[in-house]
Amino acid sequence: MNGIKTFFHNMKYTTLCMFRAKTSLFWTLAFPILLATFMYISFGNLFEKDELFKTINIAVVESENDDTLMSILKSLDVNYSDKSGDSKFSNLINMKIMDPSSAKDALSDKEITGIIYTENCSLVVDENSFNASILESILTQYKQQEDVISNIAKTDPQNLENAITALTDTDTAYTEISSSDGNQSEYNNYFYAIFAMSCLFSAFSSVSSTCWMLANTSPLGMRRCLTSTNKTILIISEYIMLLIIHFIVELISLLYITALGVDFGNKYPAIIATLFFGCMIGLAIGIIIGALPKVNKECKIGISVAVGMFLSVMADLCASGIKDMVEHKFPIANRINPACLISDCFYSLNVYENYDRFFRNISIMGLESVILLTAAFILLRREKYASL
């Protein structure tokens, strides 16, 4: 009974110490929120503006004997309906028939992406872009099919009708293929990395908390070492209380960043579980750093900053593409990097329908937490002092 009372008593004072540690609160709550705000202001909607596919506005300059190309373009037009009139065949382009002069004016005013001249099947664009590449690929495919049909007409005319049917049956390429319903914005990776960094920065609290148990790093540690309180109770109670506090902090950050308009998908129970396991591994890293012998508190805080920042940078916090490069060069690093695991949980939940990748990631984080806590427990239990 006395052990339970001590357990909750220590949790109470861990909470008080946590809220008095203004530096830890800043790095775990204020800094991620400020960073997310600045990131959102800088490029939060760039993906929607520049990369998310939208119907392509084009101008078409008609000429005589262009029925085949025009029929293909009309079939890709957003206003086209099938023979039954029930549904649209495609929303790839929004086509407007114009004369050459009007088309050039529209292109200059950025009203359209490009101009297609049906006379020679050519494309004119004002700048290279993703949408311009799509238009170019449409015309390239049309020219290739036109050459194939011409060759078949000369060499095997009896199979011409079958060849035309096979070559023109390409509607599924535009209307049925979808890799995911989730938001695949590369800019979301930065926000995933913010959560990863925030979870890892919870290590600051656990470093301080661990130092308060050691006689050679704080006066409080000296007094604790003189008491008869079981060190196991101290470690477990402080870890649980810090986990609850930081988990609540992460939920606040999630609500704020979601309110900004960042799309994390709709699998919020799994997202919350990701933040919970992220706090677990972050605190575990802090405890093992705090348990390092013969190292003062300031140095331990510096180590936790360096570790947290390095792991976060490797998870795309500073530049998108680093994690992907590591994945190709040294994939095992991404499998054990807690920041990568946290950000990958967000990515997999937002993109994939199944939970296989998510469960793999949180299992690894859970295992890493247990290993680090066990090692820290052994180090702390072995701490002995000749005098206090």
Short mmCIF file of C-alpha atoms in Angstrom, two decimals:
data_model
loop_
_atom_site.label_atom_id
_atom_site.label_comp_id
_atom_site.label_asym_id
_atom_site.label_seq_id
_atom_site.Cartn_x
_atom_site.Cartn_y
_atom_site.Cartn_z
CA MET A 1 0.00 0.00 0.00
CA ASN A 2 2.86 2.30 0.88
CA GLY A 3 4.44 1.55 -2.52
CA ILE A 4 1.26 2.59 -4.35
CA LYS A 5 1.07 5.80 -2.35
CA THR A 6 4.70 6.55 -3.17
CA PHE A 7 4.02 5.76 -6.82
CA PHE A 8 1.24 8.35 -7.17
CA HIS A 9 3.03 10.83 -4.95
CA ASN A 10 6.02 10.70 -7.30
CA MET A 11 3.77 11.06 -10.34
CA LYS A 12 2.31 14.22 -8.80
CA TYR A 13 5.69 15.83 -8.24
CA THR A 14 6.91 14.72 -11.67
CA THR A 15 4.02 16.71 -13.14
CA LEU A 16 4.90 19.78 -11.08
CA CYS A 17 8.57 19.55 -12.07
CA MET A 18 7.60 19.12 -15.72
CA PHE A 19 5.52 22.29 -15.82
CA ARG A 20 8.24 24.22 -14.05
CA ALA A 21 10.75 23.17 -16.70
CA LYS A 22 9.93 25.90 -19.22
CA THR A 23 12.65 24.81 -21.65
CA SER A 24 11.21 21.31 -22.01
CA LEU A 25 7.71 22.68 -22.53
CA PHE A 26 8.95 25.03 -25.23
CA TRP A 27 10.74 22.33 -27.22
CA THR A 28 7.94 19.79 -26.93
CA LEU A 29 4.90 22.04 -27.45
CA ALA A 30 5.65 25.61 -28.51
CA PHE A 31 8.48 24.90 -30.95
CA PRO A 32 6.65 22.23 -33.03
CA ILE A 33 3.55 24.44 -33.23
CA LEU A 34 5.60 27.47 -34.29
CA LEU A 35 7.57 25.42 -36.82
CA ALA A 36 4.37 23.92 -38.27
CA THR A 37 2.88 27.40 -38.55
CA PHE A 38 5.90 28.77 -40.41
CA MET A 39 6.00 25.74 -42.70
CA TYR A 40 2.32 26.02 -43.50
CA ILE A 41 2.65 29.72 -44.27
CA SER A 42 5.65 29.01 -46.50
CA PHE A 43 4.42 26.06 -48.52
CA GLY A 44 1.45 24.43 -46.86
CA ASN A 45 -0.71 24.69 -50.02
CA LEU A 46 1.98 24.41 -52.68
CA PHE A 47 1.18 20.80 -53.42
CA GLU A 48 -2.47 21.56 -54.08
CA LYS A 49 -1.47 24.48 -56.28
CA ASP A 50 1.39 22.94 -58.27
CA GLU A 51 1.29 19.16 -58.20
CA LEU A 52 -2.17 17.84 -57.41
CA PHE A 53 -3.76 16.90 -60.71
CA LYS A 54 -6.54 19.08 -61.99
CA THR A 55 -8.29 19.21 -65.34
CA ILE A 56 -5.93 20.75 -67.91
CA ASN A 57 -7.21 23.78 -69.78
CA ILE A 58 -6.13 23.72 -73.42
CA ALA A 59 -6.91 25.50 -76.67
CA VAL A 60 -7.38 23.54 -79.90
CA VAL A 61 -6.82 25.12 -83.31
CA GLU A 62 -8.78 23.05 -85.81
CA SER A 63 -8.03 22.40 -89.45
CA GLU A 64 -9.49 20.18 -92.17
CA ASN A 65 -9.10 16.38 -92.11
CA ASP A 66 -8.52 16.23 -88.37
CA ASP A 67 -11.55 14.17 -87.37
CA THR A 68 -9.57 11.36 -85.74
CA LEU A 69 -7.49 13.56 -83.45
CA MET A 70 -10.50 15.71 -82.60
CA SER A 71 -12.55 12.68 -81.62
CA ILE A 72 -9.78 11.56 -79.24
CA LEU A 73 -9.48 15.01 -77.68
CA LYS A 74 -13.25 15.24 -77.27
CA SER A 75 -13.29 11.86 -75.54
CA LEU A 76 -10.81 13.22 -72.99
CA ASP A 77 -12.72 16.46 -72.47
CA VAL A 78 -14.41 17.15 -69.15
CA ASN A 79 -17.66 17.97 -70.95
CA TYR A 80 -17.76 14.70 -72.90
CA SER A 81 -20.39 12.06 -72.05
CA ASP A 82 -20.67 8.50 -73.29
CA LYS A 83 -23.34 7.40 -75.72
CA SER A 84 -25.88 6.75 -73.00
CA GLY A 85 -25.32 10.21 -71.59
CA ASP A 86 -25.10 8.81 -68.07
CA SER A 87 -21.51 9.66 -67.12
CA LYS A 88 -18.43 11.48 -68.17
CA PHE A 89 -15.83 9.56 -70.05
CA SER A 90 -12.90 11.58 -68.71
CA ASN A 91 -11.95 14.80 -66.98
CA LEU A 92 -8.38 14.95 -68.26
CA ILE A 93 -8.72 18.15 -70.30
CA ASN A 94 -11.01 21.14 -70.65
CA MET A 95 -10.87 21.87 -74.37
CA LYS A 96 -11.76 25.16 -76.05
CA ILE A 97 -11.83 25.60 -79.82
CA MET A 98 -10.03 28.85 -80.72
CA ASP A 99 -8.47 30.61 -83.63
CA PRO A 100 -4.64 30.92 -83.59
CA SER A 101 -4.61 34.51 -82.37
CA SER A 102 -7.03 33.95 -79.49
CA ALA A 103 -5.18 30.79 -78.47
CA LYS A 104 -1.86 32.65 -78.26
CA ASP A 105 -3.45 35.39 -76.18
CA ALA A 106 -4.96 32.84 -73.79
CA LEU A 107 -1.59 31.11 -73.44
CA SER A 108 0.16 34.40 -72.68
CA ASP A 109 -2.46 35.22 -70.04
CA LYS A 110 -1.95 31.79 -68.38
CA GLU A 111 -5.57 30.87 -69.04
CA ILE A 112 -4.53 27.62 -70.72
CA THR A 113 -1.63 25.19 -70.36
CA GLY A 114 -1.02 24.70 -74.07
CA ILE A 115 -2.25 24.93 -77.65
CA ILE A 116 -2.81 21.85 -79.81
CA TYR A 117 -2.72 22.35 -83.59
CA THR A 118 -4.60 19.48 -85.20
CA GLU A 119 -3.19 20.14 -88.67
CA ASN A 120 0.25 18.75 -87.82
CA CYS A 121 -0.55 17.29 -84.38
CA SER A 122 1.73 19.75 -82.60
CA LEU A 123 1.76 21.26 -79.12
CA VAL A 124 2.81 24.72 -77.99
CA VAL A 125 3.29 25.47 -74.27
CA ASP A 126 4.48 28.55 -72.43
CA GLU A 127 6.56 26.60 -69.87
CA ASN A 128 7.52 23.05 -69.00
CA SER A 129 5.24 21.56 -66.35
CA PHE A 130 3.65 18.33 -65.23
CA ASN A 131 0.46 19.13 -67.18
CA ALA A 132 2.46 20.00 -70.30
CA SER A 133 4.09 16.56 -70.10
CA ILE A 134 0.64 14.94 -69.98
CA LEU A 135 -0.44 16.79 -73.12
CA GLU A 136 2.75 15.84 -74.89
CA SER A 137 2.29 12.17 -73.97
CA ILE A 138 -1.26 12.24 -75.40
CA LEU A 139 -0.04 13.52 -78.76
CA THR A 140 2.92 11.14 -78.76
CA GLN A 141 0.63 8.19 -78.18
CA TYR A 142 -1.71 9.40 -80.91
CA LYS A 143 1.16 9.67 -83.43
CA GLN A 144 2.43 6.19 -82.53
CA GLN A 145 -1.01 4.67 -82.96
CA GLU A 146 -1.48 6.53 -86.22
CA ASP A 147 1.78 5.04 -87.56
CA VAL A 148 0.79 1.55 -86.40
CA ILE A 149 -2.60 1.79 -88.09
CA SER A 150 -1.02 3.06 -91.31
CA ASN A 151 1.42 0.14 -91.38
CA ILE A 152 -1.32 -2.41 -90.71
CA ALA A 153 -3.47 -0.88 -93.46
CA LYS A 154 -0.63 -1.48 -95.89
CA THR A 155 0.54 -4.92 -94.75
CA ASP A 156 -2.54 -6.62 -93.24
CA PRO A 157 -5.71 -4.70 -94.15
CA GLN A 158 -8.09 -7.51 -93.15
CA ASN A 159 -7.12 -7.05 -89.46
CA LEU A 160 -7.31 -3.27 -89.59
CA GLU A 161 -10.63 -3.06 -87.76
CA ASN A 162 -9.44 -5.28 -84.89
CA ALA A 163 -6.22 -3.25 -84.59
CA ILE A 164 -8.11 0.03 -84.42
CA THR A 165 -10.40 -1.36 -81.71
CA ALA A 166 -7.45 -2.59 -79.64
CA LEU A 167 -5.47 0.62 -79.96
CA THR A 168 -8.35 2.94 -79.16
CA ASP A 169 -9.56 0.95 -76.13
CA THR A 170 -7.47 2.97 -73.65
CA ASP A 171 -10.15 4.50 -71.45
CA THR A 172 -9.01 2.60 -68.33
CA ALA A 173 -5.65 4.35 -68.49
CA TYR A 174 -7.39 7.60 -67.68
CA THR A 175 -10.44 6.65 -65.65
CA GLU A 176 -9.85 3.57 -63.53
CA ILE A 177 -6.28 3.56 -62.26
CA SER A 178 -5.88 5.05 -58.79
CA SER A 179 -2.97 4.25 -56.51
CA SER A 180 -4.58 5.75 -53.42
CA ASP A 181 -7.39 7.92 -52.10
CA GLY A 182 -5.02 9.55 -49.61
CA ASN A 183 -3.08 12.78 -49.81
CA GLN A 184 0.30 11.95 -51.34
CA SER A 185 1.70 15.46 -51.07
CA GLU A 186 5.47 15.49 -50.65
CA TYR A 187 5.00 18.59 -48.49
CA ASN A 188 3.10 16.52 -45.94
CA ASN A 189 6.39 14.75 -45.20
CA TYR A 190 7.60 17.91 -43.48
CA PHE A 191 4.63 17.88 -41.13
CA TYR A 192 5.12 14.17 -40.45
CA ALA A 193 8.73 14.96 -39.57
CA ILE A 194 7.59 17.71 -37.19
CA PHE A 195 5.65 15.14 -35.18
CA ALA A 196 8.63 12.82 -35.27
CA MET A 197 10.89 15.60 -33.98
CA SER A 198 8.39 16.60 -31.30
CA CYS A 199 8.11 13.03 -30.04
CA LEU A 200 11.89 12.65 -29.94
CA PHE A 201 12.28 15.99 -28.15
CA SER A 202 10.32 14.50 -25.26
CA ALA A 203 13.74 13.05 -24.46
CA PHE A 204 14.63 16.41 -22.87
CA SER A 205 12.11 15.76 -20.11
CA SER A 206 13.21 12.22 -19.47
CA VAL A 207 16.89 13.26 -19.44
CA SER A 208 16.11 15.85 -16.76
CA SER A 209 13.93 13.39 -14.86
CA THR A 210 16.65 10.74 -14.92
CA CYS A 211 19.27 13.24 -13.77
CA TRP A 212 17.04 14.03 -10.79
CA MET A 213 17.52 10.41 -9.72
CA LEU A 214 21.34 10.53 -9.81
CA ALA A 215 23.36 11.88 -6.93
CA ASN A 216 26.22 13.04 -9.16
CA THR A 217 24.06 15.23 -11.41
CA SER A 218 21.65 17.10 -9.09
CA PRO A 219 21.05 17.94 -5.41
CA LEU A 220 17.60 16.36 -5.72
CA GLY A 221 19.30 13.18 -6.87
CA MET A 222 21.44 13.21 -3.73
CA ARG A 223 18.38 13.44 -1.49
CA ARG A 224 16.59 10.70 -3.41
CA CYS A 225 19.54 8.36 -3.14
CA LEU A 226 19.47 8.82 0.66
CA THR A 227 15.82 7.77 0.90
CA SER A 228 14.54 4.22 1.11
CA THR A 229 12.24 4.68 -1.88
CA ASN A 230 12.50 1.82 -4.36
CA LYS A 231 14.26 3.07 -7.48
CA THR A 232 12.05 0.86 -9.64
CA ILE A 233 8.99 2.78 -8.41
CA LEU A 234 10.72 6.08 -9.16
CA ILE A 235 11.63 5.08 -12.71
CA ILE A 236 8.26 3.59 -13.65
CA SER A 237 6.13 6.34 -12.06
CA GLU A 238 8.12 9.15 -13.69
CA TYR A 239 8.12 7.42 -17.07
CA ILE A 240 4.34 6.86 -17.01
CA MET A 241 3.62 10.45 -15.93
CA LEU A 242 5.93 11.92 -18.56
CA LEU A 243 4.34 9.65 -21.17
CA ILE A 244 0.86 10.93 -20.27
CA ILE A 245 1.97 14.58 -20.33
CA HIS A 246 3.80 14.36 -23.65
CA PHE A 247 1.04 12.33 -25.23
CA ILE A 248 -1.44 15.09 -24.34
CA VAL A 249 1.01 17.65 -25.76
CA GLU A 250 1.19 15.72 -29.04
CA LEU A 251 -2.61 15.57 -29.24
CA ILE A 252 -2.73 19.35 -28.85
CA SER A 253 -0.20 19.70 -31.68
CA LEU A 254 -2.25 17.31 -33.83
CA LEU A 255 -5.41 19.36 -33.29
CA TYR A 256 -3.61 22.59 -34.12
CA ILE A 257 -1.88 21.35 -37.28
CA THR A 258 -5.10 19.70 -38.47
CA ALA A 259 -6.90 23.01 -37.88
CA LEU A 260 -4.32 24.66 -40.15
CA GLY A 261 -5.66 22.47 -42.96
CA VAL A 262 -2.98 19.78 -43.19
CA ASP A 263 -4.60 16.54 -44.34
CA PHE A 264 -3.58 13.52 -42.24
CA GLY A 265 -6.35 11.29 -43.56
CA ASN A 266 -9.23 9.93 -41.49
CA LYS A 267 -7.60 7.07 -39.54
CA TYR A 268 -7.34 9.07 -36.32
CA PRO A 269 -7.29 6.14 -33.86
CA ALA A 270 -4.16 4.82 -35.60
CA ILE A 271 -2.68 8.35 -35.79
CA ILE A 272 -3.20 8.74 -32.04
CA ALA A 273 -1.54 5.35 -31.48
CA THR A 274 1.41 6.55 -33.58
CA LEU A 275 1.86 9.58 -31.34
CA PHE A 276 1.64 7.39 -28.24
CA PHE A 277 4.35 5.03 -29.44
CA GLY A 278 6.37 8.02 -30.64
CA CYS A 279 6.32 9.49 -27.13
CA MET A 280 7.29 6.09 -25.74
CA ILE A 281 10.42 5.82 -27.87
CA GLY A 282 11.32 9.50 -27.36
CA LEU A 283 11.17 9.20 -23.58
CA ALA A 284 13.05 5.90 -23.68
CA ILE A 285 15.87 7.55 -25.65
CA GLY A 286 16.02 10.32 -23.03
CA ILE A 287 16.17 7.86 -20.15
CA ILE A 288 19.06 5.88 -21.66
CA ILE A 289 20.94 9.14 -22.34
CA GLY A 290 20.19 10.35 -18.81
CA ALA A 291 21.49 7.07 -17.39
CA LEU A 292 24.90 7.48 -19.01
CA PRO A 293 27.50 7.39 -16.21
CA LYS A 294 30.04 10.16 -15.53
CA VAL A 295 28.31 12.68 -17.83
CA ASN A 296 26.82 15.91 -16.47
CA LYS A 297 23.26 17.04 -17.15
CA GLU A 298 24.15 19.79 -19.66
CA CYS A 299 26.15 17.36 -21.77
CA LYS A 300 23.30 14.84 -21.70
CA ILE A 301 20.84 17.51 -22.88
CA GLY A 302 23.26 18.37 -25.69
CA ILE A 303 23.46 14.70 -26.69
CA SER A 304 19.67 14.40 -26.75
CA VAL A 305 19.41 17.54 -28.94
CA ALA A 306 22.00 16.18 -31.37
CA VAL A 307 20.36 12.74 -31.53
CA GLY A 308 16.85 14.17 -31.97
CA MET A 309 17.86 16.60 -34.70
CA PHE A 310 19.96 14.04 -36.60
CA LEU A 311 17.18 11.44 -36.59
CA SER A 312 14.60 14.08 -37.59
CA VAL A 313 16.72 15.37 -40.48
CA MET A 314 17.04 11.79 -41.71
CA ALA A 315 13.23 11.66 -41.69
CA ASP A 316 12.92 14.63 -44.12
CA LEU A 317 12.50 17.45 -41.59
CA CYS A 318 14.87 19.82 -43.41
CA ALA A 319 14.77 18.56 -47.00
CA SER A 320 12.39 16.21 -48.75
CA GLY A 321 14.10 13.20 -50.32
CA ILE A 322 16.70 12.37 -47.65
CA LYS A 323 14.64 9.50 -46.27
CA ASP A 324 14.06 8.13 -49.77
CA MET A 325 17.79 8.31 -50.53
CA VAL A 326 18.59 6.41 -47.33
CA GLU A 327 15.89 3.88 -48.23
CA HIS A 328 17.72 3.07 -51.48
CA LYS A 329 21.26 3.19 -50.08
CA PHE A 330 20.89 1.79 -46.56
CA PRO A 331 17.27 0.70 -45.90
CA ILE A 332 17.99 -0.83 -42.49
CA ALA A 333 18.63 2.71 -41.16
CA ASN A 334 15.03 3.69 -41.91
CA ARG A 335 13.77 0.54 -40.19
CA ILE A 336 15.40 1.45 -36.87
CA ASN A 337 15.30 5.27 -36.99
CA PRO A 338 12.40 6.23 -34.67
CA ALA A 339 11.78 9.49 -36.55
CA CYS A 340 11.46 7.60 -39.85
CA LEU A 341 9.17 5.06 -38.22
CA ILE A 342 6.89 7.80 -36.87
CA SER A 343 6.73 9.71 -40.15
CA ASP A 344 6.27 6.46 -42.07
CA CYS A 345 3.30 5.59 -39.86
CA PHE A 346 1.64 8.86 -40.88
CA TYR A 347 2.49 8.25 -44.53
CA SER A 348 1.23 4.67 -44.60
CA LEU A 349 -2.01 5.60 -42.84
CA ASN A 350 -2.64 8.42 -45.29
CA VAL A 351 -1.78 6.49 -48.44
CA TYR A 352 -2.40 2.76 -47.94
CA GLU A 353 -5.69 1.03 -47.24
CA ASN A 354 -4.21 -1.79 -45.16
CA TYR A 355 -2.40 -1.47 -41.83
CA ASP A 356 0.50 -3.89 -42.41
CA ARG A 357 3.17 -1.22 -42.68
CA PHE A 358 1.72 0.72 -39.76
CA PHE A 359 1.73 -2.29 -37.43
CA ARG A 360 5.28 -3.15 -38.46
CA ASN A 361 6.45 0.36 -37.58
CA ILE A 362 4.78 0.62 -34.18
CA SER A 363 5.97 -2.91 -33.31
CA ILE A 364 9.55 -1.84 -33.97
CA MET A 365 9.08 1.33 -31.89
CA GLY A 366 7.59 -0.69 -29.05
CA LEU A 367 10.47 -3.18 -29.15
CA GLU A 368 13.06 -0.40 -29.24
CA SER A 369 11.39 1.27 -26.25
CA VAL A 370 11.50 -1.93 -24.22
CA ILE A 371 15.17 -2.52 -25.07
CA LEU A 372 16.21 1.04 -24.19
CA LEU A 373 14.20 1.10 -20.95
CA THR A 374 15.66 -2.25 -19.89
CA ALA A 375 19.20 -1.04 -20.59
CA ALA A 376 18.54 2.24 -18.72
CA PHE A 377 17.05 0.36 -15.78
CA ILE A 378 20.14 -1.82 -15.52
CA LEU A 379 22.45 1.21 -15.65
CA LEU A 380 20.47 3.09 -13.01
CA ARG A 381 20.26 0.09 -10.71
CA ARG A 382 24.03 -0.31 -10.89
CA GLU A 383 24.75 3.30 -9.86
CA LYS A 384 26.63 3.33 -6.54
CA TYR A 385 28.43 6.12 -4.72
CA ALA A 386 31.32 6.00 -2.28
CA SER A 387 29.96 9.05 -0.47
CA LEU A 388 27.27 11.73 -0.84
#
